[in-house]
Amino acid sequence: MTKTINIAIDGPSGSGKSTLAKGLASALGYIYIDTGALYRAIGLYAARHGVSAEHPEDVVPLLPAMDLQMRLEDGGNAVYLDGVRLGEEIRTSTASHYASQVSKVPEVRAFLLETQQSIARQNNVIMDGRDIGTVILPDAQVKLYMEASPAQRAKRRLAELLAKGENITEEQVLADIQKRDANDAGREIAPAKPAEDAIFLDNSSLTPEETVQAALAIVEKKLRTACV
Ligand code: DC
């Protein structure tokens, strides 16, 4: 079987991973996989079943009955919960908090591992998340780690949330981002951190288009030298 090409993009919330991943996927004709959406779906499921965000481990006994599917649609992954395609309901501040909390639970991470790895075995993918280069795809041909200043990330996230009608201030968004960073990077299992062989890309002062161009240059160079 021909080996697929896997590009891992990790980095904190609001660092521009998904914008870059979508741009790269369309430039290269690869499939974009947003792994955060899987954790967000489990967070939503937990919330719907009355699990407290402060006791995310209570979702574990509910996992076997969960109908969670990832389907490839329109060049990316659509996530379905109980047969319904998830959309904006997993993008609220509450959903972000739940996602970060359930993502600390080892059984939740184990539950999602094979789904992520099998899709990358079968397709050329750009996968974004927190542990893609370290745990999910340690053999990815290219690993990028996105960075942007917390202030810049808070600005971007605020614009998204305001556009969705949330009533929130920049200070609250910055505080949420910092809390989530600490939660994601401080957890015991698969903490959010760069892989040793990751290439850092700081896009604080780059436009989305410039970020894609910078990443494309890195990818092309890496793929030329990698044995693919
Ligand atoms: O990328 P995102 O903001 O949609 O991710 C939501 C949460 O899911 C984030 O707080 C951390 C968690 N996550 C993770 O632990 N591992 C991943 N590969 C992707 C997301």
PDB file of C-alpha atoms and ligand atoms in Angstrom:
ATOM      1  CA  MET A   1       0.000   0.000   0.000  1.00  0.00           C
ATOM      2  CA  THR A   2       1.311   3.479  -0.822  1.00  0.00           C
ATOM      3  CA  LYS A   3       2.223   5.474   2.259  1.00  0.00           C
ATOM      4  CA  THR A   4      -0.019   8.464   2.781  1.00  0.00           C
ATOM      5  CA  ILE A   5       1.261  11.957   3.479  1.00  0.00           C
ATOM      6  CA  ASN A   6       0.392  13.310   6.898  1.00  0.00           C
ATOM      7  CA  ILE A   7       0.885  16.885   8.032  1.00  0.00           C
ATOM      8  CA  ALA A   8       0.414  17.599  11.739  1.00  0.00           C
ATOM      9  CA  ILE A   9      -0.475  21.079  12.972  1.00  0.00           C
ATOM     10  CA  ASP A  10      -0.501  21.664  16.705  1.00  0.00           C
ATOM     11  CA  GLY A  11      -0.749  24.804  18.787  1.00  0.00           C
ATOM     12  CA  PRO A  12      -2.919  26.566  21.357  1.00  0.00           C
ATOM     13  CA  SER A  13      -6.484  27.816  20.910  1.00  0.00           C
ATOM     14  CA  GLY A  14      -6.844  30.719  18.537  1.00  0.00           C
ATOM     15  CA  SER A  15      -3.357  30.341  17.095  1.00  0.00           C
ATOM     16  CA  GLY A  16      -4.832  30.035  13.604  1.00  0.00           C
ATOM     17  CA  LYS A  17      -4.365  26.263  13.203  1.00  0.00           C
ATOM     18  CA  SER A  18      -7.695  25.614  11.558  1.00  0.00           C
ATOM     19  CA  THR A  19      -7.442  28.550   9.146  1.00  0.00           C
ATOM     20  CA  LEU A  20      -3.982  27.390   8.124  1.00  0.00           C
ATOM     21  CA  ALA A  21      -5.000  23.725   7.938  1.00  0.00           C
ATOM     22  CA  LYS A  22      -7.946  24.536   5.664  1.00  0.00           C
ATOM     23  CA  GLY A  23      -5.768  26.721   3.432  1.00  0.00           C
ATOM     24  CA  LEU A  24      -3.059  24.081   3.168  1.00  0.00           C
ATOM     25  CA  ALA A  25      -5.586  21.318   2.527  1.00  0.00           C
ATOM     26  CA  SER A  26      -7.093  23.239  -0.342  1.00  0.00           C
ATOM     27  CA  ALA A  27      -3.682  24.194  -1.788  1.00  0.00           C
ATOM     28  CA  LEU A  28      -2.417  20.607  -1.626  1.00  0.00           C
ATOM     29  CA  GLY A  29      -5.668  18.728  -2.266  1.00  0.00           C
ATOM     30  CA  TYR A  30      -5.441  16.881   1.058  1.00  0.00           C
ATOM     31  CA  ILE A  31      -8.200  16.238   3.566  1.00  0.00           C
ATOM     32  CA  TYR A  32      -8.483  18.547   6.562  1.00  0.00           C
ATOM     33  CA  ILE A  33      -9.178  16.843   9.890  1.00  0.00           C
ATOM     34  CA  ASP A  34     -10.201  19.048  12.813  1.00  0.00           C
ATOM     35  CA  THR A  35      -9.585  16.786  15.822  1.00  0.00           C
ATOM     36  CA  GLY A  36     -10.795  19.427  18.297  1.00  0.00           C
ATOM     37  CA  ALA A  37     -14.300  18.864  16.881  1.00  0.00           C
ATOM     38  CA  LEU A  38     -14.189  15.285  18.205  1.00  0.00           C
ATOM     39  CA  TYR A  39     -13.405  16.473  21.746  1.00  0.00           C
ATOM     40  CA  ARG A  40     -16.048  19.168  21.390  1.00  0.00           C
ATOM     41  CA  ALA A  41     -18.609  16.521  20.366  1.00  0.00           C
ATOM     42  CA  ILE A  42     -17.799  14.441  23.439  1.00  0.00           C
ATOM     43  CA  GLY A  43     -18.055  17.576  25.587  1.00  0.00           C
ATOM     44  CA  LEU A  44     -21.486  18.313  24.120  1.00  0.00           C
ATOM     45  CA  TYR A  45     -22.575  14.730  24.707  1.00  0.00           C
ATOM     46  CA  ALA A  46     -21.390  14.977  28.325  1.00  0.00           C
ATOM     47  CA  ALA A  47     -23.291  18.240  28.836  1.00  0.00           C
ATOM     48  CA  ARG A  48     -26.441  16.794  27.275  1.00  0.00           C
ATOM     49  CA  HIS A  49     -26.260  13.841  29.652  1.00  0.00           C
ATOM     50  CA  GLY A  50     -25.948  16.024  32.734  1.00  0.00           C
ATOM     51  CA  VAL A  51     -22.225  15.462  33.326  1.00  0.00           C
ATOM     52  CA  SER A  52     -20.661  18.360  35.213  1.00  0.00           C
ATOM     53  CA  ALA A  53     -17.743  20.042  33.449  1.00  0.00           C
ATOM     54  CA  GLU A  54     -15.900  19.800  36.746  1.00  0.00           C
ATOM     55  CA  HIS A  55     -16.260  15.984  36.759  1.00  0.00           C
ATOM     56  CA  PRO A  56     -15.492  15.137  33.140  1.00  0.00           C
ATOM     57  CA  GLU A  57     -14.547  11.547  34.078  1.00  0.00           C
ATOM     58  CA  ASP A  58     -18.284  10.880  34.547  1.00  0.00           C
ATOM     59  CA  VAL A  59     -18.610  10.761  30.755  1.00  0.00           C
ATOM     60  CA  VAL A  60     -16.570   7.525  30.576  1.00  0.00           C
ATOM     61  CA  PRO A  61     -19.423   5.066  31.328  1.00  0.00           C
ATOM     62  CA  LEU A  62     -21.512   6.858  28.674  1.00  0.00           C
ATOM     63  CA  LEU A  63     -18.968   6.427  25.862  1.00  0.00           C
ATOM     64  CA  PRO A  64     -19.949   2.901  24.712  1.00  0.00           C
ATOM     65  CA  ALA A  65     -23.476   4.059  23.899  1.00  0.00           C
ATOM     66  CA  MET A  66     -22.346   7.228  22.170  1.00  0.00           C
ATOM     67  CA  ASP A  67     -23.096   7.382  18.448  1.00  0.00           C
ATOM     68  CA  LEU A  68     -20.172   9.528  17.251  1.00  0.00           C
ATOM     69  CA  GLN A  69     -19.159   9.422  13.626  1.00  0.00           C
ATOM     70  CA  MET A  70     -16.624  11.260  11.580  1.00  0.00           C
ATOM     71  CA  ARG A  71     -17.466  11.411   7.873  1.00  0.00           C
ATOM     72  CA  LEU A  72     -15.402  12.874   5.077  1.00  0.00           C
ATOM     73  CA  GLU A  73     -17.431  15.586   3.383  1.00  0.00           C
ATOM     74  CA  ASP A  74     -16.422  18.567   1.226  1.00  0.00           C
ATOM     75  CA  GLY A  75     -12.684  17.958   1.708  1.00  0.00           C
ATOM     76  CA  GLY A  76     -12.906  17.869   5.495  1.00  0.00           C
ATOM     77  CA  ASN A  77     -14.360  16.001   8.405  1.00  0.00           C
ATOM     78  CA  ALA A  78     -17.935  16.416   9.475  1.00  0.00           C
ATOM     79  CA  VAL A  79     -18.749  15.161  12.947  1.00  0.00           C
ATOM     80  CA  TYR A  80     -22.105  13.519  13.617  1.00  0.00           C
ATOM     81  CA  LEU A  81     -23.586  12.935  17.044  1.00  0.00           C
ATOM     82  CA  ASP A  82     -26.651  10.671  17.219  1.00  0.00           C
ATOM     83  CA  GLY A  83     -26.948  10.974  13.448  1.00  0.00           C
ATOM     84  CA  VAL A  84     -27.009  14.800  13.450  1.00  0.00           C
ATOM     85  CA  ARG A  85     -24.211  16.819  11.868  1.00  0.00           C
ATOM     86  CA  LEU A  86     -22.692  19.151  14.449  1.00  0.00           C
ATOM     87  CA  GLY A  87     -22.229  22.825  13.669  1.00  0.00           C
ATOM     88  CA  GLU A  88     -22.045  25.993  15.701  1.00  0.00           C
ATOM     89  CA  GLU A  89     -23.323  24.350  18.894  1.00  0.00           C
ATOM     90  CA  ILE A  90     -19.823  22.970  19.528  1.00  0.00           C
ATOM     91  CA  ARG A  91     -18.158  26.386  19.086  1.00  0.00           C
ATOM     92  CA  THR A  92     -19.592  28.285  22.083  1.00  0.00           C
ATOM     93  CA  SER A  93     -17.469  29.238  25.120  1.00  0.00           C
ATOM     94  CA  THR A  94     -19.266  26.602  27.215  1.00  0.00           C
ATOM     95  CA  ALA A  95     -18.586  23.945  24.586  1.00  0.00           C
ATOM     96  CA  SER A  96     -14.895  24.969  24.556  1.00  0.00           C
ATOM     97  CA  HIS A  97     -14.680  24.553  28.317  1.00  0.00           C
ATOM     98  CA  TYR A  98     -16.360  21.129  28.203  1.00  0.00           C
ATOM     99  CA  ALA A  99     -14.063  20.025  25.362  1.00  0.00           C
ATOM    100  CA  SER A 100     -10.959  21.027  27.283  1.00  0.00           C
ATOM    101  CA  GLN A 101     -12.233  19.224  30.376  1.00  0.00           C
ATOM    102  CA  VAL A 102     -13.173  15.917  28.701  1.00  0.00           C
ATOM    103  CA  SER A 103      -9.904  15.972  26.766  1.00  0.00           C
ATOM    104  CA  LYS A 104      -8.043  15.439  30.070  1.00  0.00           C
ATOM    105  CA  VAL A 105      -9.693  12.051  30.587  1.00  0.00           C
ATOM    106  CA  PRO A 106      -7.437   9.175  29.431  1.00  0.00           C
ATOM    107  CA  GLU A 107     -10.395   6.986  28.356  1.00  0.00           C
ATOM    108  CA  VAL A 108     -11.682   9.799  26.146  1.00  0.00           C
ATOM    109  CA  ARG A 109      -8.315  10.141  24.417  1.00  0.00           C
ATOM    110  CA  ALA A 110      -8.071   6.356  23.976  1.00  0.00           C
ATOM    111  CA  PHE A 111     -11.611   6.307  22.559  1.00  0.00           C
ATOM    112  CA  LEU A 112     -10.611   8.782  19.809  1.00  0.00           C
ATOM    113  CA  LEU A 113      -7.140   7.446  19.019  1.00  0.00           C
ATOM    114  CA  GLU A 114      -7.940   4.830  16.375  1.00  0.00           C
ATOM    115  CA  THR A 115     -10.472   7.052  14.582  1.00  0.00           C
ATOM    116  CA  GLN A 116      -7.778   9.672  14.054  1.00  0.00           C
ATOM    117  CA  GLN A 117      -4.985   7.261  13.148  1.00  0.00           C
ATOM    118  CA  SER A 118      -7.008   5.182  10.699  1.00  0.00           C
ATOM    119  CA  ILE A 119      -8.129   8.186   8.702  1.00  0.00           C
ATOM    120  CA  ALA A 120      -4.488   9.289   8.378  1.00  0.00           C
ATOM    121  CA  ARG A 121      -3.426   5.790   7.246  1.00  0.00           C
ATOM    122  CA  GLN A 122      -5.971   5.889   4.455  1.00  0.00           C
ATOM    123  CA  ASN A 123      -5.760   9.503   3.266  1.00  0.00           C
ATOM    124  CA  ASN A 124      -3.334  12.334   2.752  1.00  0.00           C
ATOM    125  CA  VAL A 125      -4.336  14.572   5.639  1.00  0.00           C
ATOM    126  CA  ILE A 126      -3.652  17.857   7.333  1.00  0.00           C
ATOM    127  CA  MET A 127      -4.666  17.169  10.921  1.00  0.00           C
ATOM    128  CA  ASP A 128      -4.861  19.872  13.558  1.00  0.00           C
ATOM    129  CA  GLY A 129      -5.021  19.512  17.328  1.00  0.00           C
ATOM    130  CA  ARG A 130      -2.805  19.500  20.410  1.00  0.00           C
ATOM    131  CA  ASP A 131      -1.068  16.102  20.362  1.00  0.00           C
ATOM    132  CA  ILE A 132      -1.002  15.284  16.658  1.00  0.00           C
ATOM    133  CA  GLY A 133       2.776  15.503  16.198  1.00  0.00           C
ATOM    134  CA  THR A 134       3.528  13.916  19.584  1.00  0.00           C
ATOM    135  CA  VAL A 135       0.970  11.106  20.003  1.00  0.00           C
ATOM    136  CA  ILE A 136      -1.456  10.645  17.122  1.00  0.00           C
ATOM    137  CA  LEU A 137       0.886  10.912  14.116  1.00  0.00           C
ATOM    138  CA  PRO A 138       4.445  10.699  15.479  1.00  0.00           C
ATOM    139  CA  ASP A 139       5.623   9.690  11.980  1.00  0.00           C
ATOM    140  CA  ALA A 140       3.978  12.602  10.163  1.00  0.00           C
ATOM    141  CA  GLN A 141       6.261  13.831   7.370  1.00  0.00           C
ATOM    142  CA  VAL A 142       5.696  17.442   8.401  1.00  0.00           C
ATOM    143  CA  LYS A 143       4.935  18.800  11.866  1.00  0.00           C
ATOM    144  CA  LEU A 144       4.089  22.448  12.373  1.00  0.00           C
ATOM    145  CA  TYR A 145       3.583  24.167  15.697  1.00  0.00           C
ATOM    146  CA  MET A 146       1.570  27.372  15.472  1.00  0.00           C
ATOM    147  CA  GLU A 147       2.109  30.267  17.774  1.00  0.00           C
ATOM    148  CA  ALA A 148       0.605  33.731  18.180  1.00  0.00           C
ATOM    149  CA  SER A 149       0.619  36.080  21.146  1.00  0.00           C
ATOM    150  CA  PRO A 150      -2.242  35.562  23.656  1.00  0.00           C
ATOM    151  CA  ALA A 151      -3.458  39.104  22.948  1.00  0.00           C
ATOM    152  CA  GLN A 152      -3.630  38.430  19.215  1.00  0.00           C
ATOM    153  CA  ARG A 153      -5.366  35.085  19.777  1.00  0.00           C
ATOM    154  CA  ALA A 154      -7.908  36.706  22.120  1.00  0.00           C
ATOM    155  CA  LYS A 155      -8.671  39.364  19.483  1.00  0.00           C
ATOM    156  CA  ARG A 156      -9.371  36.746  16.820  1.00  0.00           C
ATOM    157  CA  ARG A 157     -11.471  34.608  19.135  1.00  0.00           C
ATOM    158  CA  LEU A 158     -13.463  37.651  20.330  1.00  0.00           C
ATOM    159  CA  ALA A 159     -14.349  38.540  16.746  1.00  0.00           C
ATOM    160  CA  GLU A 160     -15.587  34.980  16.143  1.00  0.00           C
ATOM    161  CA  LEU A 161     -17.683  34.880  19.319  1.00  0.00           C
ATOM    162  CA  LEU A 162     -19.189  38.343  18.757  1.00  0.00           C
ATOM    163  CA  ALA A 163     -20.086  37.355  15.213  1.00  0.00           C
ATOM    164  CA  LYS A 164     -21.971  34.399  16.710  1.00  0.00           C
ATOM    165  CA  GLY A 165     -23.879  36.707  19.023  1.00  0.00           C
ATOM    166  CA  GLU A 166     -22.128  35.825  22.300  1.00  0.00           C
ATOM    167  CA  ASN A 167     -22.085  38.571  24.903  1.00  0.00           C
ATOM    168  CA  ILE A 168     -18.444  38.543  25.969  1.00  0.00           C
ATOM    169  CA  THR A 169     -15.557  40.999  26.483  1.00  0.00           C
ATOM    170  CA  GLU A 170     -11.961  40.812  25.278  1.00  0.00           C
ATOM    171  CA  GLU A 171     -10.789  40.436  28.915  1.00  0.00           C
ATOM    172  CA  GLN A 172     -13.070  37.419  29.415  1.00  0.00           C
ATOM    173  CA  VAL A 173     -11.882  35.840  26.164  1.00  0.00           C
ATOM    174  CA  LEU A 174      -8.237  36.358  27.137  1.00  0.00           C
ATOM    175  CA  ALA A 175      -8.877  34.859  30.579  1.00  0.00           C
ATOM    176  CA  ASP A 176     -10.672  31.850  28.985  1.00  0.00           C
ATOM    177  CA  ILE A 177      -7.811  31.348  26.535  1.00  0.00           C
ATOM    178  CA  GLN A 178      -5.203  31.445  29.285  1.00  0.00           C
ATOM    179  CA  LYS A 179      -7.238  29.031  31.428  1.00  0.00           C
ATOM    180  CA  ARG A 180      -7.686  26.628  28.524  1.00  0.00           C
ATOM    181  CA  ASP A 181      -3.967  26.821  27.589  1.00  0.00           C
ATOM    182  CA  ALA A 182      -3.015  25.918  31.162  1.00  0.00           C
ATOM    183  CA  ASN A 183      -5.580  23.104  31.219  1.00  0.00           C
ATOM    184  CA  ASP A 184      -4.467  21.658  27.858  1.00  0.00           C
ATOM    185  CA  ALA A 185      -0.720  22.013  28.457  1.00  0.00           C
ATOM    186  CA  GLY A 186      -0.828  20.985  32.119  1.00  0.00           C
ATOM    187  CA  ARG A 187      -2.776  17.735  31.821  1.00  0.00           C
ATOM    188  CA  GLU A 188      -0.995  14.471  32.538  1.00  0.00           C
ATOM    189  CA  ILE A 189      -1.939  12.636  29.380  1.00  0.00           C
ATOM    190  CA  ALA A 190      -0.892  13.891  25.932  1.00  0.00           C
ATOM    191  CA  PRO A 191      -0.283  17.463  27.105  1.00  0.00           C
ATOM    192  CA  ALA A 192      -0.463  20.109  24.405  1.00  0.00           C
ATOM    193  CA  LYS A 193       3.175  20.648  23.442  1.00  0.00           C
ATOM    194  CA  PRO A 194       5.341  20.815  20.352  1.00  0.00           C
ATOM    195  CA  ALA A 195       6.904  17.606  19.046  1.00  0.00           C
ATOM    196  CA  GLU A 196      10.701  17.623  19.201  1.00  0.00           C
ATOM    197  CA  ASP A 197      10.869  17.752  15.422  1.00  0.00           C
ATOM    198  CA  ALA A 198       8.121  20.362  14.992  1.00  0.00           C
ATOM    199  CA  ILE A 199       8.782  23.531  13.013  1.00  0.00           C
ATOM    200  CA  PHE A 200       7.478  26.662  14.753  1.00  0.00           C
ATOM    201  CA  LEU A 201       5.381  29.130  12.845  1.00  0.00           C
ATOM    202  CA  ASP A 202       4.451  32.391  14.593  1.00  0.00           C
ATOM    203  CA  ASN A 203       1.688  34.126  12.700  1.00  0.00           C
ATOM    204  CA  SER A 204       1.094  37.086  15.047  1.00  0.00           C
ATOM    205  CA  SER A 205       1.983  39.516  12.290  1.00  0.00           C
ATOM    206  CA  LEU A 206       1.021  37.462   9.234  1.00  0.00           C
ATOM    207  CA  THR A 207      -2.239  37.474   7.309  1.00  0.00           C
ATOM    208  CA  PRO A 208      -3.940  34.088   6.804  1.00  0.00           C
ATOM    209  CA  GLU A 209      -2.716  34.054   3.189  1.00  0.00           C
ATOM    210  CA  GLU A 210       0.874  34.838   4.225  1.00  0.00           C
ATOM    211  CA  THR A 211       0.673  32.076   6.844  1.00  0.00           C
ATOM    212  CA  VAL A 212      -0.410  29.552   4.198  1.00  0.00           C
ATOM    213  CA  GLN A 213       2.435  30.651   1.922  1.00  0.00           C
ATOM    214  CA  ALA A 214       4.993  30.348   4.738  1.00  0.00           C
ATOM    215  CA  ALA A 215       3.676  26.892   5.651  1.00  0.00           C
ATOM    216  CA  LEU A 216       3.630  25.761   2.004  1.00  0.00           C
ATOM    217  CA  ALA A 217       7.313  26.662   1.677  1.00  0.00           C
ATOM    218  CA  ILE A 218       8.091  24.543   4.767  1.00  0.00           C
ATOM    219  CA  VAL A 219       5.956  21.626   3.557  1.00  0.00           C
ATOM    220  CA  GLU A 220       7.484  21.620   0.078  1.00  0.00           C
ATOM    221  CA  LYS A 221      11.009  21.644   1.483  1.00  0.00           C
ATOM    222  CA  LYS A 222      10.227  18.874   3.973  1.00  0.00           C
ATOM    223  CA  LEU A 223       8.514  16.655   1.416  1.00  0.00           C
ATOM    224  CA  ARG A 224      11.435  17.061  -1.006  1.00  0.00           C
ATOM    225  CA  THR A 225      13.841  15.739   1.625  1.00  0.00           C
ATOM    226  CA  ALA A 226      11.518  13.179   3.290  1.00  0.00           C
ATOM    227  CA  CYS A 227      11.418   9.621   1.936  1.00  0.00           C
ATOM    228  CA  VAL A 228       7.796   9.555   0.830  1.00  0.00           C
TER     229      VAL A 228
HETATM  230  O1   DC B   1      -8.828  22.900  18.734  1.00  0.00           O
HETATM  231  P1   DC B   1     -10.070  23.165  19.593  1.00  0.00           P
HETATM  232  O2   DC B   1     -10.041  24.481  20.303  1.00  0.00           O
HETATM  233  O3   DC B   1     -11.334  22.963  18.813  1.00  0.00           O
HETATM  234  O4   DC B   1     -10.018  22.016  20.729  1.00  0.00           O
HETATM  235  C1   DC B   1     -10.989  21.942  21.750  1.00  0.00           C
HETATM  236  C2   DC B   1     -10.364  21.284  22.973  1.00  0.00           C
HETATM  237  O5   DC B   1     -10.064  19.919  22.688  1.00  0.00           O
HETATM  238  C3   DC B   1      -9.053  21.917  23.443  1.00  0.00           C
HETATM  239  O6   DC B   1      -9.255  22.674  24.612  1.00  0.00           O
HETATM  240  C4   DC B   1      -8.144  20.767  23.755  1.00  0.00           C
HETATM  241  C5   DC B   1      -8.804  19.553  23.194  1.00  0.00           C
HETATM  242  N1   DC B   1      -8.012  18.898  22.140  1.00  0.00           N
HETATM  243  C6   DC B   1      -7.079  17.979  22.532  1.00  0.00           C
HETATM  244  O7   DC B   1      -6.882  17.763  23.722  1.00  0.00           O
HETATM  245  N2   DC B   1      -6.386  17.298  21.585  1.00  0.00           N
HETATM  246  C7   DC B   1      -6.586  17.527  20.292  1.00  0.00           C
HETATM  247  N3   DC B   1      -5.898  16.828  19.383  1.00  0.00           N
HETATM  248  C8   DC B   1      -7.516  18.499  19.865  1.00  0.00           C
HETATM  249  C9   DC B   1      -8.217  19.193  20.824  1.00  0.00           C
END
